[in-house]
Amino acid sequence: MSASMVRATVRAVSKRRILPTRAALTLTPAAVNQVRMLLQDKPEYTSIDSIPFARYPLRKWNCIAITNTPGKPRNKRNPSSNLTKSTSERHIPTMEQKTIINFGAGPAKLPQSVLCQAQKELVNYGGLGISVLEMSHRSADFSKILSKTESLLRELLNIPDNYKVMFLQGGGSGQFSAVPLNLIGLKEDKCADYIVTGTWSEKAAKEAEKYGKVNVVHPKLDSYTKIPEPCTWNLNPAASYVYYCSNETVHGVEYNFVPETNGVVLVSDMSSNFLSRPVDVSKYGLIFAGAQKNVGCAGVTVVIVREDLIGHTLNECPVVFDYKVQASNNSLYNTPPVFSIYIMGLVLEWIHNNGGTAAMETLNKQKSSMIYDIISSSSGFYVCPVDEACRSRMNVPFRVGKKEGDEALEKKFLEGASQRGMIGLKGHRSVGGMRASLYNAVTVEDAEALATYMKDFLKEHQ
Ligand SMILES: Cc1ncc(COP(=O)(O)O)c(C=O)c1O
């Protein structure tokens, strides 16, 4: 399904009161899905033209624009093919038109102003006559984009001068390998401590086992719904580093404290809560984060590493993951993901203009409390399995109907949400239920819309 707007011609509604003759409906992707489902569910509607749109309230269809411009005649053999058009024919949403609320866990919602600026600059960046997509990574113009992105990041996180910032490919998963390949050799024993509180730290620990000894510092958890008490952690002073994931995206477990490692280098995967709150970088040896949740689109992963930790790389480390090589080449050893870095720069600018990490934290607290409060006061209709002390502000997992989720109600909940233009609420396939991701770009109004829907749904089904 295309994420762009599409235009569907609806001649059949011409006799109806709501739409003008030969009107063209511009539908959001969710509405297009509804059209498709309707065509499947109701055999009496044999094509788009036969759907009596007026029978359905326009809001329900997420109709975002009605114009008098007729669309192209539909393809008679395959009516729904009219719903996917070539790029040049797609209707591009403007700021005012976008009505979908994306609660997806990632790739996730981007600030609307960032999308619009990227759209504006796509074909002709800064009057250069070419797109960033076509720009040499060694050109002076890209160099400006790269250094602006880095300095914004340094400013937003107050990154000390003795830290290098790199923009790498390979995603968070690439760093599951790169971290041990670069750091496990810091000490002779080649071992590392891992705190495993969810899917992502579990995967990271498993990957690290390929390169050295991995010590999970606590007994294996039955379920990923809590952080074991730090006083029970069995930390090894000879470990090269201690690793944890500060926000477990799948399970919704977030640390509200920085683990104490008694001097051992601390490494954190901050992929899903990066820049959602202030962080004291000086407490860390290394922080990494994939961009596609809070700071941009997929394709680039930020690595912030203390300089003295660079240069202990294992021989088998692929050169593109070697921090010494990438840091000394300013992330340009090989072609970096230029467009993803450019988008990240725009998002960082947006965070900067909106008050920085402190302001993001205030809003993220507000949005997540709104949803957790409804869960807590729902008398068990909504259930969040995560311990209150470590509930994530970014990813709110919950079941509907009962503790283990009522399958029929959860299906209904998702359908109702989709009718209100809310997408991306289905929980990760490994845990089921719902998950509302409330990253920086998700507004308070977006969270309020979800809260209102949750209250309405509760009233109707409790
Ligand atoms: C916390 C965390 N770490 C790592 C990853 C893996 O990232 P990627 O898919 O970019 O490899 C994810 C993906 O969602 C994540 O949420």
Short mmCIF file of C-alpha atoms and ligand atoms in Angstrom, two decimals:
data_model
loop_
_atom_site.label_atom_id
_atom_site.label_comp_id
_atom_site.label_asym_id
_atom_site.label_seq_id
_atom_site.Cartn_x
_atom_site.Cartn_y
_atom_site.Cartn_z
CA MET A 1 0.00 0.00 0.00
CA SER A 2 1.34 3.33 -1.01
CA ALA A 3 1.82 5.81 1.81
CA SER A 4 0.90 8.63 -0.48
CA MET A 5 -2.48 10.08 -1.05
CA VAL A 6 -4.41 8.61 -3.92
CA ARG A 7 -7.29 9.92 -5.91
CA ALA A 8 -10.38 7.93 -6.55
CA THR A 9 -13.05 9.08 -8.94
CA VAL A 10 -16.51 8.57 -7.64
CA ARG A 11 -19.05 9.18 -10.31
CA ALA A 12 -21.78 7.20 -8.61
CA VAL A 13 -22.12 9.73 -5.85
CA SER A 14 -23.06 12.49 -8.24
CA LYS A 15 -26.72 12.14 -7.42
CA ARG A 16 -26.07 12.30 -3.71
CA ARG A 17 -26.34 15.41 -1.71
CA ILE A 18 -22.89 15.46 -0.17
CA LEU A 19 -20.65 15.39 -3.19
CA PRO A 20 -20.70 17.49 -6.33
CA THR A 21 -21.17 15.98 -9.75
CA ARG A 22 -18.25 13.92 -10.96
CA ALA A 23 -16.44 14.70 -7.75
CA ALA A 24 -13.02 13.37 -7.06
CA LEU A 25 -12.51 12.13 -3.57
CA THR A 26 -8.99 12.39 -2.24
CA LEU A 27 -8.60 9.60 0.24
CA THR A 28 -6.02 8.87 2.88
CA PRO A 29 -4.28 5.48 2.70
CA ALA A 30 -6.49 4.21 5.56
CA ALA A 31 -9.57 5.23 3.64
CA VAL A 32 -8.29 3.47 0.56
CA ASN A 33 -7.91 0.35 2.66
CA GLN A 34 -11.51 0.75 3.77
CA VAL A 35 -12.61 1.04 0.16
CA ARG A 36 -10.72 -2.11 -0.66
CA MET A 37 -12.21 -3.97 2.31
CA LEU A 38 -15.68 -2.81 1.40
CA LEU A 39 -15.27 -4.03 -2.15
CA GLN A 40 -14.27 -7.41 -0.76
CA ASP A 41 -16.94 -7.60 1.94
CA LYS A 42 -19.94 -6.38 -0.01
CA PRO A 43 -20.35 -8.21 -3.30
CA GLU A 44 -23.12 -5.78 -4.23
CA TYR A 45 -20.49 -3.09 -4.63
CA THR A 46 -18.78 -4.27 -7.75
CA SER A 47 -16.49 -1.31 -8.21
CA ILE A 48 -15.55 1.98 -6.65
CA ASP A 49 -18.17 3.63 -8.78
CA SER A 50 -20.91 1.57 -7.20
CA ILE A 51 -20.10 2.45 -3.59
CA PRO A 52 -22.71 4.86 -2.23
CA PHE A 53 -20.21 6.99 -0.37
CA ALA A 54 -22.90 9.31 0.86
CA ARG A 55 -24.23 6.49 3.03
CA TYR A 56 -21.06 6.73 5.04
CA PRO A 57 -20.16 9.85 6.99
CA LEU A 58 -17.27 11.59 5.31
CA ARG A 59 -15.24 11.59 8.52
CA LYS A 60 -15.46 7.86 8.61
CA TRP A 61 -13.77 7.74 5.24
CA ASN A 62 -11.07 10.13 6.34
CA CYS A 63 -11.96 12.12 3.33
CA ILE A 64 -9.49 14.92 3.23
CA ALA A 65 -10.44 16.80 0.13
CA ILE A 66 -13.26 16.97 -2.32
CA THR A 67 -12.58 18.70 -5.57
CA ASN A 68 -14.50 19.17 -8.75
CA THR A 69 -11.69 17.76 -10.80
CA PRO A 70 -12.71 14.39 -12.10
CA GLY A 71 -10.13 11.67 -11.78
CA LYS A 72 -9.14 9.42 -14.65
CA PRO A 73 -11.65 6.79 -15.73
CA ARG A 74 -11.26 3.67 -13.73
CA ASN A 75 -9.76 0.51 -15.06
CA LYS A 76 -12.80 -1.62 -15.80
CA ARG A 77 -11.07 -4.95 -15.44
CA ASN A 78 -9.54 -4.18 -12.08
CA PRO A 79 -11.47 -1.48 -10.30
CA SER A 80 -9.22 -1.21 -7.30
CA SER A 81 -6.20 -0.61 -9.52
CA ASN A 82 -7.49 2.92 -9.80
CA LEU A 83 -6.41 3.31 -6.19
CA THR A 84 -2.73 3.05 -6.92
CA LYS A 85 -1.43 5.64 -9.30
CA SER A 86 1.95 6.53 -10.62
CA THR A 87 3.85 9.03 -8.51
CA SER A 88 3.11 11.90 -10.84
CA GLU A 89 -0.63 11.34 -10.48
CA ARG A 90 -0.69 11.01 -6.71
CA HIS A 91 -2.18 13.77 -4.71
CA ILE A 92 0.47 15.13 -2.36
CA PRO A 93 -0.89 16.13 1.05
CA THR A 94 -0.22 19.57 2.35
CA MET A 95 0.27 20.37 6.03
CA GLU A 96 -3.41 21.00 6.61
CA GLN A 97 -4.63 17.90 4.83
CA LYS A 98 -2.88 15.10 6.70
CA THR A 99 -5.35 13.33 8.93
CA ILE A 100 -3.77 9.98 9.63
CA ILE A 101 -2.24 9.52 13.07
CA ASN A 102 0.66 7.12 12.97
CA PHE A 103 1.33 5.31 16.24
CA GLY A 104 3.71 2.85 14.56
CA ALA A 105 6.81 1.65 16.38
CA GLY A 106 9.18 2.42 13.55
CA PRO A 107 9.74 3.55 10.95
CA ALA A 108 7.55 6.05 12.69
CA LYS A 109 5.87 9.40 12.38
CA LEU A 110 8.03 12.32 11.29
CA PRO A 111 7.21 15.95 12.08
CA GLN A 112 4.92 17.27 9.36
CA SER A 113 7.09 20.36 8.84
CA VAL A 114 10.10 18.12 8.20
CA LEU A 115 8.22 16.17 5.55
CA CYS A 116 7.04 19.34 3.89
CA GLN A 117 10.52 20.84 3.87
CA ALA A 118 11.99 17.64 2.44
CA GLN A 119 9.25 17.69 -0.18
CA LYS A 120 10.00 21.28 -1.06
CA GLU A 121 13.71 20.62 -1.36
CA LEU A 122 13.54 17.19 -2.93
CA VAL A 123 14.05 18.07 -6.56
CA ASN A 124 16.21 21.13 -6.17
CA TYR A 125 18.12 21.35 -2.91
CA GLY A 126 19.11 24.86 -1.93
CA GLY A 127 18.96 26.09 -5.53
CA LEU A 128 21.70 23.66 -6.61
CA GLY A 129 19.49 22.12 -9.27
CA ILE A 130 19.90 18.60 -7.88
CA SER A 131 18.41 16.56 -5.07
CA VAL A 132 20.26 15.49 -1.92
CA LEU A 133 19.53 12.00 -3.26
CA GLU A 134 21.83 12.75 -6.19
CA MET A 135 24.55 14.59 -4.32
CA SER A 136 28.11 13.38 -3.96
CA HIS A 137 28.88 12.49 -0.38
CA ARG A 138 32.24 14.21 -0.89
CA SER A 139 30.78 17.46 -2.15
CA ALA A 140 31.02 20.69 -0.18
CA ASP A 141 27.23 20.84 -0.04
CA PHE A 142 26.84 17.43 1.56
CA SER A 143 29.72 18.23 3.86
CA LYS A 144 27.67 21.16 5.15
CA ILE A 145 24.66 18.90 5.74
CA LEU A 146 26.81 16.38 7.61
CA SER A 147 28.52 18.92 9.81
CA LYS A 148 25.28 20.74 10.54
CA THR A 149 23.68 17.46 11.59
CA GLU A 150 26.59 16.61 13.83
CA SER A 151 26.73 20.02 15.48
CA LEU A 152 22.99 20.02 16.14
CA LEU A 153 23.32 16.63 17.78
CA ARG A 154 26.29 17.77 19.84
CA GLU A 155 24.34 20.80 20.98
CA LEU A 156 21.11 18.93 21.77
CA LEU A 157 22.88 16.28 23.84
CA ASN A 158 25.69 18.48 25.09
CA ILE A 159 28.16 15.86 23.84
CA PRO A 160 31.61 16.37 25.39
CA ASP A 161 34.52 17.08 23.01
CA ASN A 162 36.22 13.78 23.75
CA TYR A 163 33.41 11.88 22.04
CA LYS A 164 33.21 11.03 18.34
CA VAL A 165 29.91 11.05 16.51
CA MET A 166 29.42 8.70 13.57
CA PHE A 167 26.58 8.16 11.12
CA LEU A 168 26.67 4.52 10.05
CA GLN A 169 24.62 1.99 8.11
CA GLY A 170 23.52 -1.46 9.27
CA GLY A 171 20.83 -0.31 11.72
CA GLY A 172 20.65 -1.07 15.41
CA SER A 173 21.23 -4.72 14.54
CA GLY A 174 24.52 -3.78 12.87
CA GLN A 175 25.60 -2.27 16.19
CA PHE A 176 24.72 -5.50 18.01
CA SER A 177 27.79 -6.84 16.16
CA ALA A 178 29.84 -3.64 15.93
CA VAL A 179 29.79 -3.00 19.68
CA PRO A 180 31.47 -6.29 20.66
CA LEU A 181 33.71 -6.23 17.58
CA ASN A 182 35.05 -2.84 18.67
CA LEU A 183 34.85 -2.98 22.44
CA ILE A 184 35.04 -6.53 23.76
CA GLY A 185 38.81 -6.48 23.23
CA LEU A 186 39.17 -3.51 25.60
CA LYS A 187 40.24 -5.95 28.33
CA GLU A 188 42.16 -9.20 28.17
CA ASP A 189 39.27 -11.45 29.23
CA LYS A 190 37.19 -10.42 26.23
CA CYS A 191 33.98 -10.62 28.19
CA ALA A 192 31.00 -8.31 28.49
CA ASP A 193 28.08 -7.92 30.88
CA TYR A 194 24.57 -7.70 29.42
CA ILE A 195 21.36 -6.66 31.15
CA VAL A 196 18.62 -8.43 29.20
CA THR A 197 15.21 -6.82 29.64
CA GLY A 198 13.56 -7.43 26.28
CA THR A 199 13.83 -8.62 22.71
CA TRP A 200 16.46 -6.11 21.64
CA SER A 201 18.96 -6.62 24.45
CA GLU A 202 18.42 -10.37 24.11
CA LYS A 203 19.34 -10.19 20.43
CA ALA A 204 22.35 -8.01 21.18
CA ALA A 205 23.62 -10.45 23.83
CA LYS A 206 23.21 -13.39 21.46
CA GLU A 207 25.16 -11.60 18.74
CA ALA A 208 27.96 -10.66 21.15
CA GLU A 209 28.45 -14.33 22.06
CA LYS A 210 30.08 -14.74 18.64
CA TYR A 211 32.96 -12.51 19.65
CA GLY A 212 33.63 -13.16 23.33
CA LYS A 213 32.19 -14.25 26.65
CA VAL A 214 28.79 -12.83 27.53
CA ASN A 215 27.58 -12.69 31.10
CA VAL A 216 23.90 -11.94 31.58
CA VAL A 217 24.06 -10.26 34.98
CA HIS A 218 20.75 -11.54 36.34
CA PRO A 219 18.69 -14.75 36.14
CA LYS A 220 16.70 -15.00 32.90
CA LEU A 221 13.38 -13.20 33.20
CA ASP A 222 10.12 -15.16 32.75
CA SER A 223 8.60 -12.23 30.96
CA TYR A 224 9.97 -8.91 29.82
CA THR A 225 7.87 -6.73 32.06
CA LYS A 226 10.38 -5.42 34.57
CA ILE A 227 13.99 -4.45 35.22
CA PRO A 228 15.60 -6.71 37.81
CA GLU A 229 16.70 -4.80 40.92
CA PRO A 230 20.21 -3.40 40.30
CA CYS A 231 21.34 -4.71 43.71
CA THR A 232 20.82 -8.25 42.36
CA TRP A 233 23.03 -7.75 39.28
CA ASN A 234 26.14 -9.82 39.24
CA LEU A 235 28.50 -7.39 37.51
CA ASN A 236 31.97 -8.57 36.54
CA PRO A 237 34.68 -5.95 37.23
CA ALA A 238 36.81 -7.55 34.49
CA ALA A 239 34.13 -7.01 31.85
CA SER A 240 35.09 -4.83 28.91
CA TYR A 241 31.70 -3.13 29.04
CA VAL A 242 28.19 -3.33 30.49
CA TYR A 243 25.43 -3.24 27.87
CA TYR A 244 21.74 -2.39 28.21
CA CYS A 245 18.86 -1.22 26.04
CA SER A 246 17.40 1.96 27.55
CA ASN A 247 13.99 1.43 25.96
CA GLU A 248 12.76 -1.97 24.89
CA THR A 249 10.53 -1.10 21.96
CA VAL A 250 8.67 -4.40 21.77
CA HIS A 251 7.87 -4.80 25.46
CA GLY A 252 7.62 -1.16 26.53
CA VAL A 253 10.25 -1.36 29.28
CA GLU A 254 12.25 1.83 29.81
CA TYR A 255 15.03 2.68 32.27
CA ASN A 256 14.46 5.79 34.32
CA PHE A 257 17.97 5.61 35.69
CA VAL A 258 21.51 5.16 34.43
CA PRO A 259 22.91 1.78 35.53
CA GLU A 260 25.85 2.03 37.94
CA THR A 261 28.75 -0.05 36.62
CA ASN A 262 31.48 0.82 39.14
CA GLY A 263 33.80 2.20 36.52
CA VAL A 264 33.21 -0.34 33.77
CA VAL A 265 32.40 1.21 30.36
CA LEU A 266 28.64 1.62 29.89
CA VAL A 267 27.05 0.99 26.47
CA SER A 268 23.44 1.75 25.64
CA ASP A 269 21.12 1.04 22.75
CA MET A 270 18.91 4.16 22.74
CA SER A 271 17.27 3.46 19.39
CA SER A 272 13.75 4.02 20.58
CA ASN A 273 14.11 6.78 23.16
CA PHE A 274 16.95 8.80 21.67
CA LEU A 275 16.43 12.55 22.22
CA SER A 276 13.14 11.90 23.96
CA ARG A 277 14.71 13.21 27.17
CA PRO A 278 18.03 14.75 28.25
CA VAL A 279 20.92 12.30 28.68
CA ASP A 280 24.25 12.79 30.41
CA VAL A 281 26.51 11.46 27.67
CA SER A 282 29.59 11.62 29.90
CA LYS A 283 28.25 8.65 31.88
CA TYR A 284 28.50 6.44 28.80
CA GLY A 285 31.32 4.88 26.84
CA LEU A 286 29.05 4.43 23.84
CA ILE A 287 25.50 5.24 22.83
CA PHE A 288 23.91 4.15 19.58
CA ALA A 289 20.50 4.74 18.03
CA GLY A 290 18.82 3.88 14.75
CA ALA A 291 17.14 7.01 13.40
CA GLN A 292 13.78 5.65 12.32
CA LYS A 293 11.89 6.20 15.57
CA ASN A 294 12.73 9.55 17.11
CA VAL A 295 15.23 11.26 14.86
CA GLY A 296 14.52 10.53 11.23
CA CYS A 297 14.08 7.75 8.75
CA ALA A 298 15.61 4.31 8.37
CA GLY A 299 19.09 4.00 6.92
CA VAL A 300 21.28 5.78 9.41
CA THR A 301 22.43 4.83 12.88
CA VAL A 302 24.12 7.32 15.16
CA VAL A 303 27.06 6.12 17.22
CA ILE A 304 28.49 8.35 19.94
CA VAL A 305 31.68 6.90 21.38
CA ARG A 306 34.33 8.09 23.81
CA GLU A 307 37.60 8.58 21.92
CA ASP A 308 39.80 6.46 24.18
CA LEU A 309 37.62 3.39 23.49
CA ILE A 310 38.41 3.48 19.79
CA GLY A 311 41.21 1.34 18.40
CA HIS A 312 40.72 -1.99 20.18
CA THR A 313 38.86 -3.60 17.30
CA LEU A 314 38.99 -7.34 16.73
CA ASN A 315 40.67 -8.43 13.49
CA GLU A 316 37.52 -9.97 12.12
CA CYS A 317 35.62 -6.67 12.29
CA PRO A 318 34.33 -5.62 8.85
CA VAL A 319 36.01 -2.37 7.90
CA VAL A 320 32.71 -0.46 7.59
CA PHE A 321 32.00 -1.21 11.27
CA ASP A 322 35.48 -0.33 12.49
CA TYR A 323 34.97 2.77 14.64
CA LYS A 324 38.61 3.84 14.16
CA VAL A 325 38.22 3.80 10.39
CA GLN A 326 34.83 5.47 10.35
CA ALA A 327 35.67 8.08 12.99
CA SER A 328 38.93 9.07 11.30
CA ASN A 329 37.08 9.37 7.99
CA ASN A 330 34.26 11.45 9.47
CA SER A 331 31.74 8.67 8.59
CA LEU A 332 32.82 8.89 4.96
CA TYR A 333 34.99 5.77 4.65
CA ASN A 334 32.32 4.48 2.32
CA THR A 335 29.20 6.16 0.93
CA PRO A 336 27.04 7.13 3.90
CA PRO A 337 23.23 7.20 3.76
CA VAL A 338 23.15 10.79 2.54
CA PHE A 339 19.40 11.31 2.41
CA SER A 340 18.80 9.73 5.83
CA ILE A 341 21.46 12.01 7.32
CA TYR A 342 19.82 15.02 5.67
CA ILE A 343 16.41 14.02 7.12
CA MET A 344 17.98 13.55 10.51
CA GLY A 345 19.41 17.06 10.27
CA LEU A 346 15.91 18.42 9.62
CA VAL A 347 14.47 16.50 12.57
CA LEU A 348 17.25 17.72 14.87
CA GLU A 349 16.54 21.26 13.76
CA TRP A 350 12.87 20.70 14.55
CA ILE A 351 13.74 19.38 18.04
CA HIS A 352 16.05 22.35 18.55
CA ASN A 353 13.36 24.83 17.48
CA ASN A 354 10.84 23.15 19.75
CA GLY A 355 12.79 23.47 22.96
CA GLY A 356 15.32 20.61 22.78
CA THR A 357 15.36 17.40 24.77
CA ALA A 358 13.94 18.98 27.94
CA ALA A 359 10.83 20.13 26.07
CA MET A 360 10.54 16.72 24.38
CA GLU A 361 10.66 15.08 27.81
CA THR A 362 7.85 17.27 29.15
CA LEU A 363 5.65 16.44 26.18
CA ASN A 364 6.53 12.75 26.24
CA LYS A 365 5.60 12.56 29.94
CA GLN A 366 2.32 14.30 29.21
CA LYS A 367 1.40 12.06 26.26
CA SER A 368 2.30 8.78 27.94
CA SER A 369 0.62 9.68 31.27
CA MET A 370 -2.56 10.40 29.36
CA ILE A 371 -2.63 6.83 28.01
CA TYR A 372 -1.36 5.09 31.16
CA ASP A 373 -3.95 6.97 33.26
CA ILE A 374 -6.75 5.58 31.12
CA ILE A 375 -5.30 2.09 31.41
CA SER A 376 -5.00 2.40 35.20
CA SER A 377 -8.52 3.73 35.68
CA SER A 378 -10.21 1.25 33.34
CA SER A 379 -10.87 -1.36 36.08
CA GLY A 380 -8.97 -4.01 34.17
CA PHE A 381 -10.52 -3.38 30.76
CA TYR A 382 -7.15 -2.16 29.50
CA VAL A 383 -4.12 -3.92 30.92
CA CYS A 384 -0.46 -2.91 30.66
CA PRO A 385 1.71 -5.83 31.77
CA VAL A 386 4.79 -3.70 32.53
CA ASP A 387 5.80 -2.77 36.11
CA GLU A 388 4.82 0.81 36.83
CA ALA A 389 8.41 1.73 37.71
CA CYS A 390 9.69 1.03 34.20
CA ARG A 391 6.78 1.81 31.90
CA SER A 392 8.01 3.29 28.67
CA ARG A 393 7.07 6.81 27.64
CA MET A 394 7.74 5.84 24.05
CA ASN A 395 5.97 2.52 23.55
CA VAL A 396 2.84 1.79 25.54
CA PRO A 397 1.82 -1.87 25.24
CA PHE A 398 -1.64 -2.86 26.41
CA ARG A 399 -4.26 -5.58 26.10
CA VAL A 400 -7.95 -4.96 25.62
CA GLY A 401 -10.78 -6.70 27.47
CA LYS A 402 -8.74 -8.76 29.89
CA LYS A 403 -5.17 -9.47 31.06
CA GLU A 404 -4.34 -11.81 28.21
CA GLY A 405 -6.43 -9.84 25.71
CA ASP A 406 -9.85 -10.58 24.25
CA GLU A 407 -9.18 -11.48 20.64
CA ALA A 408 -12.50 -10.24 19.27
CA LEU A 409 -12.37 -6.98 21.20
CA GLU A 410 -8.79 -6.32 20.17
CA LYS A 411 -9.74 -6.81 16.53
CA LYS A 412 -12.63 -4.40 16.99
CA PHE A 413 -10.38 -1.91 18.74
CA LEU A 414 -8.00 -1.87 15.79
CA GLU A 415 -10.83 -1.57 13.28
CA GLY A 416 -12.36 1.33 15.18
CA ALA A 417 -8.98 3.01 15.44
CA SER A 418 -8.44 2.65 11.72
CA GLN A 419 -11.82 4.23 11.06
CA ARG A 420 -10.65 7.23 13.05
CA GLY A 421 -7.49 7.38 11.01
CA MET A 422 -5.25 5.88 13.71
CA ILE A 423 -2.75 3.35 12.43
CA GLY A 424 0.18 1.34 13.73
CA LEU A 425 -1.48 0.32 17.01
CA LYS A 426 -1.12 -3.43 16.62
CA GLY A 427 1.36 -4.86 19.12
CA HIS A 428 4.54 -6.60 18.00
CA ARG A 429 3.77 -10.06 16.61
CA SER A 430 5.76 -11.70 19.44
CA VAL A 431 3.60 -10.19 22.20
CA GLY A 432 0.23 -9.43 20.58
CA GLY A 433 -2.25 -6.88 21.88
CA MET A 434 -1.80 -3.17 21.24
CA ARG A 435 1.18 -0.86 21.32
CA ALA A 436 0.94 2.89 21.04
CA SER A 437 4.25 4.45 20.11
CA LEU A 438 4.41 8.06 21.23
CA TYR A 439 7.69 9.26 19.80
CA ASN A 440 8.68 12.94 19.68
CA ALA A 441 6.79 13.65 16.45
CA VAL A 442 3.52 12.30 17.86
CA THR A 443 1.75 15.39 19.15
CA VAL A 444 -0.23 15.89 22.35
CA GLU A 445 -3.31 16.22 20.10
CA ASP A 446 -2.51 12.83 18.55
CA ALA A 447 -2.29 11.28 22.02
CA GLU A 448 -5.53 13.03 23.01
CA ALA A 449 -7.28 11.54 19.99
CA LEU A 450 -6.16 8.08 21.08
CA ALA A 451 -7.18 8.77 24.67
CA THR A 452 -10.64 9.88 23.55
CA TYR A 453 -11.03 6.78 21.42
CA MET A 454 -9.91 4.52 24.28
CA LYS A 455 -12.48 6.15 26.58
CA ASP A 456 -15.26 5.81 23.98
CA PHE A 457 -14.34 2.19 23.31
CA LEU A 458 -14.32 1.45 27.03
CA LYS A 459 -17.78 2.98 27.47
CA GLU A 460 -19.17 0.97 24.60
CA HIS A 461 -17.69 -2.41 25.48
CA GLN A 462 -17.10 -2.57 29.22
C1 LIG B 1 15.66 -0.71 20.70
C2 LIG B 1 15.97 -1.26 19.36
N1 LIG B 1 17.22 -1.66 19.08
C3 LIG B 1 17.55 -2.16 17.89
C4 LIG B 1 16.62 -2.31 16.90
C5 LIG B 1 17.02 -2.90 15.58
O1 LIG B 1 17.09 -1.90 14.64
P1 LIG B 1 17.26 -2.20 13.08
O2 LIG B 1 15.99 -2.82 12.63
O3 LIG B 1 17.50 -0.84 12.51
O4 LIG B 1 18.41 -3.10 12.93
C6 LIG B 1 15.31 -1.90 17.12
C7 LIG B 1 14.31 -2.01 16.06
O5 LIG B 1 13.15 -1.73 16.18
C8 LIG B 1 14.98 -1.36 18.38
O6 LIG B 1 13.73 -0.98 18.65
#
